[in-house]
Tab-separated table of C-alpha atoms in Angstrom:
chain	number	residue	atom	x	y	z
G	1072	UNK	CA	100.781	29.871	102.272
G	1073	UNK	CA	99.573	31.341	98.954
G	1074	UNK	CA	97.724	34.017	100.925
G	1075	UNK	CA	100.998	35.287	102.447
G	1076	UNK	CA	103.058	34.990	99.245
G	1077	UNK	CA	100.611	36.719	96.897
G	1078	UNK	CA	98.606	39.804	97.792
G	1079	UNK	CA	94.849	39.492	97.086
G	1080	UNK	CA	93.966	41.222	93.805
G	1081	UNK	CA	90.557	42.439	92.747
G	1082	UNK	CA	89.016	40.553	89.848
G	1083	UNK	CA	89.894	42.236	86.537
G	1084	UNK	CA	86.328	42.354	85.320
G	1085	UNK	CA	85.122	43.876	88.588
G	1086	UNK	CA	87.987	46.403	88.541
G	1087	UNK	CA	87.176	47.348	84.931
G	1088	UNK	CA	83.520	47.831	85.798
G	1089	UNK	CA	84.476	49.962	88.811
G	1090	UNK	CA	86.649	52.218	86.651
G	1091	UNK	CA	83.936	52.475	84.009
G	1092	UNK	CA	81.400	53.393	86.685
G	1093	UNK	CA	83.632	56.172	88.057
G	1094	UNK	CA	84.369	57.515	84.564
G	1095	UNK	CA	80.738	57.473	83.452
G	1096	UNK	CA	79.557	59.101	86.692
G	1097	UNK	CA	82.079	61.931	86.360
G	1098	UNK	CA	81.204	62.424	82.681
G	1099	UNK	CA	77.529	62.701	83.584
G	1100	UNK	CA	78.394	65.167	86.340
G	1101	UNK	CA	80.504	67.275	83.951
G	1102	UNK	CA	77.729	67.287	81.339
G	1103	UNK	CA	75.141	68.305	83.931
G	1104	UNK	CA	77.102	70.885	85.895
G	1105	UNK	CA	80.148	71.757	83.743
G	1106	UNK	CA	78.529	74.814	82.134
G	1107	UNK	CA	77.289	76.060	85.502
G	1108	UNK	CA	80.721	75.673	87.096
G	1109	UNK	CA	82.332	77.429	84.129
G	1110	UNK	CA	79.806	80.270	84.424
G	1111	UNK	CA	80.624	80.605	88.134
G	1112	UNK	CA	84.263	81.354	87.268
G	1113	UNK	CA	83.458	83.822	84.460
G	1114	UNK	CA	84.020	86.942	86.637
G	1115	UNK	CA	87.442	85.593	87.620
G	1116	UNK	CA	88.258	84.921	83.961
G	1117	UNK	CA	87.227	88.454	82.960
G	1118	UNK	CA	89.361	89.927	85.754
G	1119	UNK	CA	92.373	87.839	84.683
G	1120	UNK	CA	91.995	88.865	81.032
G	1121	UNK	CA	91.560	92.532	82.041
G	1122	UNK	CA	94.689	92.505	84.216
G	1123	UNK	CA	96.749	90.742	81.549
G	1124	UNK	CA	95.679	93.253	78.870
G	1125	UNK	CA	96.351	96.141	81.267
G	1126	UNK	CA	99.915	94.957	81.940
G	1127	UNK	CA	100.685	94.132	78.300
G	1128	UNK	CA	99.186	97.258	76.721
G	1129	UNK	CA	100.340	99.838	79.279
G	1130	UNK	CA	103.586	101.732	78.510
G	1131	UNK	CA	106.489	99.698	79.793
G	1132	UNK	CA	108.095	102.568	81.813
G	1133	UNK	CA	104.805	103.012	83.674
G	1134	UNK	CA	104.540	99.284	84.445
G	1135	UNK	CA	108.142	99.082	85.640
G	1136	UNK	CA	107.595	102.233	87.701
G	1137	UNK	CA	104.590	100.642	89.432
G	1138	UNK	CA	106.621	97.503	90.164
G	1139	UNK	CA	109.429	99.667	91.563
G	1140	UNK	CA	106.996	101.532	93.831
G	1141	UNK	CA	105.508	98.243	95.072
G	1142	UNK	CA	109.008	96.885	95.703
G	1143	UNK	CA	109.871	100.015	97.721
G	1144	UNK	CA	106.634	99.859	99.727
G	1145	UNK	CA	107.268	96.212	100.548
G	1146	UNK	CA	111.004	96.237	101.215
G	1147	UNK	CA	112.134	99.843	101.841
G	1148	UNK	CA	115.349	98.765	100.087
G	1149	UNK	CA	116.775	100.872	97.265
G	1150	UNK	CA	118.957	97.936	96.186
G	1151	UNK	CA	115.914	95.725	95.727
G	1152	UNK	CA	114.120	98.484	93.794
G	1153	UNK	CA	117.105	98.857	91.438
G	1154	UNK	CA	117.299	95.075	91.053
G	1155	UNK	CA	113.586	94.896	90.261
G	1156	UNK	CA	113.837	97.586	87.593
G	1157	UNK	CA	116.953	95.989	86.093
G	1158	UNK	CA	115.342	92.528	85.949
G	1159	UNK	CA	112.243	93.780	84.153
G	1160	UNK	CA	114.300	95.845	81.687
G	1161	UNK	CA	116.455	92.798	80.853
G	1162	UNK	CA	113.343	90.606	80.487
G	1163	UNK	CA	111.856	93.129	78.066
G	1164	UNK	CA	115.142	93.575	76.180
G	1165	UNK	CA	115.294	89.853	75.410
G	1166	UNK	CA	111.749	89.831	74.018
G	1167	UNK	CA	109.994	88.180	76.952
G	1168	UNK	CA	107.936	91.166	78.111
G	1169	UNK	CA	104.514	89.959	76.934
G	1170	UNK	CA	104.946	86.460	78.366
G	1171	UNK	CA	106.317	87.934	81.596
G	1172	UNK	CA	103.280	90.194	82.027
G	1173	UNK	CA	100.951	87.234	81.354
G	1174	UNK	CA	102.800	85.287	84.054
G	1175	UNK	CA	102.598	88.212	86.513
G	1176	UNK	CA	98.844	88.413	85.834
G	1177	UNK	CA	98.167	84.721	86.500
G	1178	UNK	CA	100.379	84.746	89.618
G	1179	UNK	CA	98.726	87.911	90.966
G	1180	UNK	CA	95.187	86.615	90.455
G	1181	UNK	CA	95.963	83.134	91.813
G	1182	UNK	CA	97.658	84.646	94.891
G	1183	UNK	CA	94.656	86.923	95.446
G	1184	UNK	CA	92.287	83.935	95.184
G	1185	UNK	CA	94.438	81.941	97.618
G	1186	UNK	CA	94.419	84.841	100.108
G	1187	UNK	CA	90.648	85.320	99.884
G	1188	UNK	CA	89.972	81.588	100.251
G	1189	UNK	CA	92.908	80.496	102.396
G	1190	UNK	CA	92.882	83.007	105.250
G	1191	UNK	CA	89.236	82.332	106.266
G	1192	UNK	CA	89.915	78.578	106.154
G	1193	UNK	CA	93.011	79.079	108.315
G	1194	UNK	CA	90.990	81.166	110.780
G	1195	UNK	CA	88.336	78.436	110.920
G	1196	UNK	CA	91.016	75.818	111.611
G	1197	UNK	CA	92.477	77.930	114.409
G	1198	UNK	CA	89.068	78.246	116.073
G	1199	UNK	CA	87.962	74.612	115.768
G	1200	UNK	CA	90.046	71.510	116.460
G	1201	UNK	CA	87.435	69.427	114.646
G	1202	UNK	CA	87.719	71.593	111.528
G	1203	UNK	CA	91.512	71.369	111.715
G	1204	UNK	CA	91.409	67.558	111.838
G	1205	UNK	CA	89.029	67.491	108.879
G	1206	UNK	CA	90.929	70.000	106.710
G	1207	UNK	CA	94.538	68.892	107.363
G	1208	UNK	CA	94.217	65.620	105.366
G	1209	UNK	CA	92.775	67.597	102.446
G	1210	UNK	CA	95.749	69.980	102.561
G	1211	UNK	CA	98.142	67.026	102.733
G	1212	UNK	CA	96.493	65.537	99.654
G	1213	UNK	CA	96.632	68.851	97.777
G	1214	UNK	CA	100.356	69.136	98.455
G	1215	UNK	CA	101.339	65.541	97.716
G	1216	UNK	CA	99.098	64.461	94.829
G	1217	UNK	CA	100.883	64.912	91.466
G	1218	UNK	CA	99.628	68.008	89.684
G	1219	UNK	CA	98.946	66.042	86.490
G	1220	UNK	CA	96.420	63.915	88.388
G	1221	UNK	CA	94.109	66.750	89.430
G	1222	UNK	CA	94.500	68.340	85.995
G	1223	UNK	CA	92.433	65.456	84.589
G	1224	UNK	CA	89.103	66.261	86.346
G	1225	UNK	CA	89.668	70.011	85.930
G	1226	UNK	CA	90.125	69.628	82.161
G	1227	UNK	CA	87.135	67.276	81.928
G	1228	UNK	CA	84.966	69.857	83.692
G	1229	UNK	CA	86.245	73.101	82.181
G	1230	UNK	CA	88.286	72.113	79.130
G	1231	UNK	CA	91.476	73.884	78.057
G	1232	UNK	CA	91.935	77.541	78.927
G	1233	UNK	CA	92.883	80.143	81.488
G	1234	UNK	CA	90.384	79.155	84.201
G	1235	UNK	CA	91.510	75.483	84.432
G	1236	UNK	CA	95.101	76.666	84.621
G	1237	UNK	CA	94.223	79.213	87.294
G	1238	UNK	CA	92.411	76.563	89.343
G	1239	UNK	CA	95.357	74.176	89.004
G	1240	UNK	CA	97.728	76.876	90.265
G	1241	UNK	CA	95.401	77.729	93.173
G	1242	UNK	CA	94.995	74.096	94.245
G	1243	UNK	CA	98.767	73.668	94.326
G	1244	UNK	CA	99.524	77.005	96.013
G	1245	UNK	CA	96.684	77.205	98.574
G	1246	UNK	CA	97.941	74.928	101.416
G	1247	UNK	CA	100.828	77.120	102.718
G	1248	UNK	CA	98.682	80.169	103.422
G	1249	UNK	CA	96.002	78.018	105.106
G	1250	UNK	CA	98.537	76.225	107.305
G	1251	UNK	CA	100.474	79.347	108.291
G	1252	UNK	CA	97.343	81.382	108.990
G	1253	UNK	CA	96.202	78.617	111.331
G	1254	UNK	CA	99.651	78.465	112.935
G	1255	UNK	CA	99.989	82.238	113.309
G	1256	UNK	CA	96.637	82.695	115.043
G	1257	UNK	CA	97.275	79.754	117.372
G	1258	UNK	CA	100.651	81.234	118.372
G	1259	UNK	CA	99.189	84.548	119.568
G	1260	UNK	CA	100.098	85.086	123.204
G	1261	UNK	CA	97.337	83.885	125.539
G	1262	UNK	CA	97.953	86.730	127.988
G	1263	UNK	CA	97.240	89.237	125.213
G	1264	UNK	CA	93.992	87.428	124.421
G	1265	UNK	CA	93.010	87.401	128.097
G	1266	UNK	CA	93.686	91.151	128.303
G	1267	UNK	CA	91.431	91.806	125.301
G	1268	UNK	CA	88.716	89.648	126.869
G	1269	UNK	CA	89.057	91.600	130.109
G	1270	UNK	CA	88.290	94.790	128.153
G	1271	UNK	CA	85.088	93.160	126.881
G	1272	UNK	CA	86.161	92.344	123.312
G	1273	UNK	CA	83.825	90.044	121.409
G	1274	UNK	CA	85.297	87.024	119.566
G	1275	UNK	CA	85.093	88.914	116.251
G	1276	UNK	CA	86.721	92.024	117.730
G	1277	UNK	CA	89.415	89.861	119.289
G	1278	UNK	CA	90.087	88.195	115.923
G	1279	UNK	CA	90.086	91.432	113.910
G	1280	UNK	CA	91.970	93.674	116.351
G	1281	UNK	CA	94.324	91.278	118.140
G	1282	UNK	CA	94.821	87.855	116.587
G	1283	UNK	CA	95.112	88.719	112.901
G	1284	UNK	CA	97.360	91.809	113.410
G	1285	UNK	CA	99.704	89.855	115.703
G	1286	UNK	CA	99.823	86.863	113.328
G	1287	UNK	CA	100.510	88.956	110.198
G	1288	UNK	CA	104.226	88.031	109.980
G	1289	UNK	CA	103.321	84.339	109.865
G	1290	UNK	CA	100.492	85.005	107.418
G	1291	UNK	CA	102.873	86.889	105.137
G	1292	UNK	CA	105.248	83.945	105.293
G	1293	UNK	CA	102.344	81.868	104.005
G	1294	UNK	CA	101.688	84.395	101.225
G	1295	UNK	CA	105.375	84.221	100.308
G	1296	UNK	CA	105.256	80.432	100.022
G	1297	UNK	CA	101.994	80.613	98.059
G	1298	UNK	CA	103.603	82.931	95.491
G	1299	UNK	CA	106.632	80.642	95.163
G	1300	UNK	CA	104.450	77.574	94.637
G	1301	UNK	CA	102.299	79.441	92.115
G	1302	UNK	CA	105.415	80.326	90.126
G	1303	UNK	CA	106.465	76.677	90.241
G	1304	UNK	CA	103.202	75.786	88.472
G	1305	UNK	CA	103.713	78.216	85.568
G	1306	UNK	CA	105.125	75.610	83.180
G	1307	UNK	CA	102.495	72.982	84.010
G	1308	UNK	CA	99.679	75.526	83.705
G	1309	UNK	CA	100.941	76.453	80.240
G	1310	UNK	CA	100.182	72.883	79.140
G	1311	UNK	CA	96.452	73.549	79.465
G	1312	UNK	CA	96.225	76.893	77.730
G	1313	UNK	CA	97.682	79.472	80.133
G	1314	UNK	CA	99.893	82.017	78.388
G	1315	UNK	CA	103.138	83.089	79.971
G	1316	UNK	CA	106.779	82.202	80.372
G	1317	UNK	CA	105.900	78.501	80.589
G	1318	UNK	CA	104.861	78.320	76.908
G	1319	UNK	CA	108.365	78.996	75.481
G	1320	UNK	CA	109.818	76.550	77.997
G	1321	UNK	CA	107.475	73.837	76.713
G	1322	UNK	CA	108.493	74.719	73.165
G	1323	UNK	CA	112.135	74.506	74.187
G	1324	UNK	CA	111.597	71.057	75.717
G	1325	UNK	CA	109.755	69.812	72.608
G	1326	UNK	CA	112.329	71.162	70.140
G	1327	UNK	CA	115.476	71.004	72.288
G	1328	UNK	CA	116.066	74.769	72.235
G	1329	UNK	CA	118.520	75.252	75.093
G	1330	UNK	CA	118.795	79.054	74.896
G	1331	UNK	CA	115.024	79.605	74.733
G	1332	UNK	CA	114.396	77.346	77.723
G	1333	UNK	CA	117.181	78.850	79.837
G	1334	UNK	CA	116.233	82.467	79.107
G	1335	UNK	CA	112.586	82.001	80.012
G	1336	UNK	CA	113.502	79.801	82.978
G	1337	UNK	CA	115.816	82.513	84.300
G	1338	UNK	CA	113.001	85.059	83.842
G	1339	UNK	CA	110.801	82.915	86.114
G	1340	UNK	CA	113.675	82.719	88.615
G	1341	UNK	CA	114.016	86.527	88.519
G	1342	UNK	CA	110.291	86.951	89.248
G	1343	UNK	CA	110.541	84.427	92.076
G	1344	UNK	CA	113.483	86.254	93.658
G	1345	UNK	CA	111.734	89.647	93.413
G	1346	UNK	CA	108.461	88.386	94.921
G	1347	UNK	CA	110.323	86.419	97.577
G	1348	UNK	CA	112.555	89.269	98.739
G	1349	UNK	CA	109.754	91.849	98.783
G	1350	UNK	CA	107.302	89.694	100.747
G	1351	UNK	CA	110.027	88.439	103.108
G	1352	UNK	CA	111.256	91.912	103.958
G	1353	UNK	CA	107.711	93.189	104.408
G	1354	UNK	CA	107.046	90.312	106.817
G	1355	UNK	CA	110.249	91.118	108.713
G	1356	UNK	CA	109.218	94.754	109.038
G	1357	UNK	CA	105.861	93.699	110.472
G	1358	UNK	CA	107.690	91.378	112.879
G	1359	UNK	CA	109.891	94.252	114.099
G	1360	UNK	CA	106.851	96.494	114.495
G	1361	UNK	CA	105.121	93.799	116.530
G	1362	UNK	CA	108.208	93.468	118.750
G	1363	UNK	CA	108.228	97.204	119.390
G	1364	UNK	CA	104.529	97.104	120.325
G	1365	UNK	CA	105.188	94.350	122.857
G	1366	UNK	CA	107.929	96.430	124.454
């Protein structure tokens, strides 16, 4: 009866030795390969620093003008362009310009990394059921594991700084674009694929000219979700050395500064709304264009 009333527990000494073995093995791995892994990410670090300096040091009217042009290209909405300009002017007026530009830089680079890494993985999943079964549990783990847990090995490998924060953001924000790329390619009409095959298209031509163009609305939905999840990681990333709007929020939490926390939090919300509306409307325009092509 004791077996059913009390769950079997591993011996404490054995459990302690197991934990020590895992810790020592990872420490040895970080000592042996940590510098090499850090060197691998040096180009990404230099690009992030360059973009951040470019945004911070450029004249603010020029930066806001570029954002307005990008908002117009994405949305074709004059209201959204005016809202974008107004939000950035208010952010600058309240002294949050530098932190806002640092946040835009980290979000832009992390989104770019997620696109470059995520879309090929999504394509691979759409082409291979075996790859999909192998990758889906990894994506589930990336989305459900608490962010503080995977910060531990990242910090042990790379220390405190921009690159660990960037990797943390990418790990958290990568799954949506992978999943929706896979979904979008799988949803392409089979008759369209058969027609392309009838014209002698190779698998690569079929992917490049048919499947990816027709799945772009779904892929852009994935990019939209990736940006939103990256913004959600801004505060956590600031805990390991990433500059941006998350740093004042951490200071506000530590010192109970309500106004500081709310102002910077609302700035993050404003960025989220701008990115969300622009990417959503661009995806909707692609969807309409695809509908017209089908007709």
